[in-house]
Short mmCIF file of C-alpha atoms in Angstrom, two decimals:
data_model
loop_
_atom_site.label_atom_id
_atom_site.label_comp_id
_atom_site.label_asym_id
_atom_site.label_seq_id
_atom_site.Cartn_x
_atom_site.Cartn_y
_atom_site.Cartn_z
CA UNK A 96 15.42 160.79 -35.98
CA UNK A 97 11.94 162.30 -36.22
CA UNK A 98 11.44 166.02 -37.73
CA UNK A 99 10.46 167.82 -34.66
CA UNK A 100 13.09 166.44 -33.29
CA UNK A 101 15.40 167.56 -35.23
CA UNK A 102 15.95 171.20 -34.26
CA UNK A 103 16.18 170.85 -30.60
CA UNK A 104 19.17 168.19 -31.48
CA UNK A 105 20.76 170.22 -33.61
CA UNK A 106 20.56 173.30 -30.82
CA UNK A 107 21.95 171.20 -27.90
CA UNK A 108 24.36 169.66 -30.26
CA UNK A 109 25.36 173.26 -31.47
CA UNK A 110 25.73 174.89 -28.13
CA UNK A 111 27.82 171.97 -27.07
CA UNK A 112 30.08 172.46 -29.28
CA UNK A 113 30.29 176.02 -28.90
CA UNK A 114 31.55 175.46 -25.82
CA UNK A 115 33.39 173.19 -26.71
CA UNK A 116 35.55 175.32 -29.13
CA UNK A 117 35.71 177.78 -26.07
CA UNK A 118 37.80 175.56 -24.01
CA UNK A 119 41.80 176.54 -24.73
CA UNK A 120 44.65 173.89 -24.56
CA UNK A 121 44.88 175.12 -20.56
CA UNK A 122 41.31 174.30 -19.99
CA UNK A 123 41.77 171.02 -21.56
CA UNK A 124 44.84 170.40 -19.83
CA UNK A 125 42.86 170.63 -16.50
CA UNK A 126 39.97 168.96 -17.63
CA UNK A 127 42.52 165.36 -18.39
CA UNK A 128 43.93 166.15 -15.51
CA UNK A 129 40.66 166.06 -13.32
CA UNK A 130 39.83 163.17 -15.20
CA UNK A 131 42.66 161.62 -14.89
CA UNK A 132 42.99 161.48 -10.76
CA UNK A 133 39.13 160.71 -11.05
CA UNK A 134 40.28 157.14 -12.95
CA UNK A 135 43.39 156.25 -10.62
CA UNK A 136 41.06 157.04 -7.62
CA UNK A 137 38.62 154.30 -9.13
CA UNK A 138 41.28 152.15 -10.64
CA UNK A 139 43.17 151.89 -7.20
CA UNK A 140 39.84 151.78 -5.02
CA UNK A 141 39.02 148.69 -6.77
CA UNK A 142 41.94 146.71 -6.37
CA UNK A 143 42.24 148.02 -2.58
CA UNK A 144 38.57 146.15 -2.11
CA UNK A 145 39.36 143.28 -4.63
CA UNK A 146 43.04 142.28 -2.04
CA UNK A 147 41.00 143.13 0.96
CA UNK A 148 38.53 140.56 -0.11
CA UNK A 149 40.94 137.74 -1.21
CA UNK A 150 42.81 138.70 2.40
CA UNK A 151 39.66 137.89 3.89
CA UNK A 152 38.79 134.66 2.07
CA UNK A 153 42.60 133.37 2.40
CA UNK A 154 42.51 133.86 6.31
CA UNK A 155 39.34 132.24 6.37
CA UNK A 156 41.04 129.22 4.42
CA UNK A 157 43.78 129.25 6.89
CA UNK A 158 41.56 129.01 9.84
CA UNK A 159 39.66 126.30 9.06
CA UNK A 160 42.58 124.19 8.24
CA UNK A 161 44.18 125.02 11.48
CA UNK A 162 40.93 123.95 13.18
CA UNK A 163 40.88 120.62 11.27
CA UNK A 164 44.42 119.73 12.45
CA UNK A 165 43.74 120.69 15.86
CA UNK A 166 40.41 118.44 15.60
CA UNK A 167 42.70 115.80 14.06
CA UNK A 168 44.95 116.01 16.59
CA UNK A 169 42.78 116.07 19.83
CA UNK A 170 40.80 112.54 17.85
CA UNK A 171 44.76 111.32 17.97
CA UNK A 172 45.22 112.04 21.34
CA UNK A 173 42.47 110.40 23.09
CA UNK A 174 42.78 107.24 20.41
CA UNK A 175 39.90 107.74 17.99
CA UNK A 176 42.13 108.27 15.12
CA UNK A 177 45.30 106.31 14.57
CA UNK A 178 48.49 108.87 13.81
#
């Protein structure tokens, strides 16, 4: 760390822990708390997107395929395809 750096550090570093040492228990209780519903909210808007997405890709499977066997099946009924 360079010396004229050194005493603004130390000043931001003191005052945040000044405040730090402010907070009681019920302060900190609220701040997990908040940070807590922040996380699930994340944590559960992910996997909400990540199902959407394999919803998505596994209808788009199942489409195809059932357009294949109805192509297959229209080749089979006018005689292009053997059954």
């Amino acid at each position: 760390m360079l010396p004229e750096k050194l005493p603004s550090t130390l000043s931001y570093g003191g005052g945040a822990l000044s405040i730090l040492s402010a907070m009681t228990l019920t302060d900190w209780g609220i701040l997990v708390g908040i940070l807590t519903a922040i996380g699930t909210y994340l944590v559960n808007h992910y996997f909400r997107w990540r199902c959407s997405r394999q919803d998505y890709y596994f209808k788009l499977r199942r489409d195809q395929r059932e357009q294949e066997l109805h192509d297959l099946k229209k080749q089979q009924l006018k005689g292009e395809v053997s059954p």
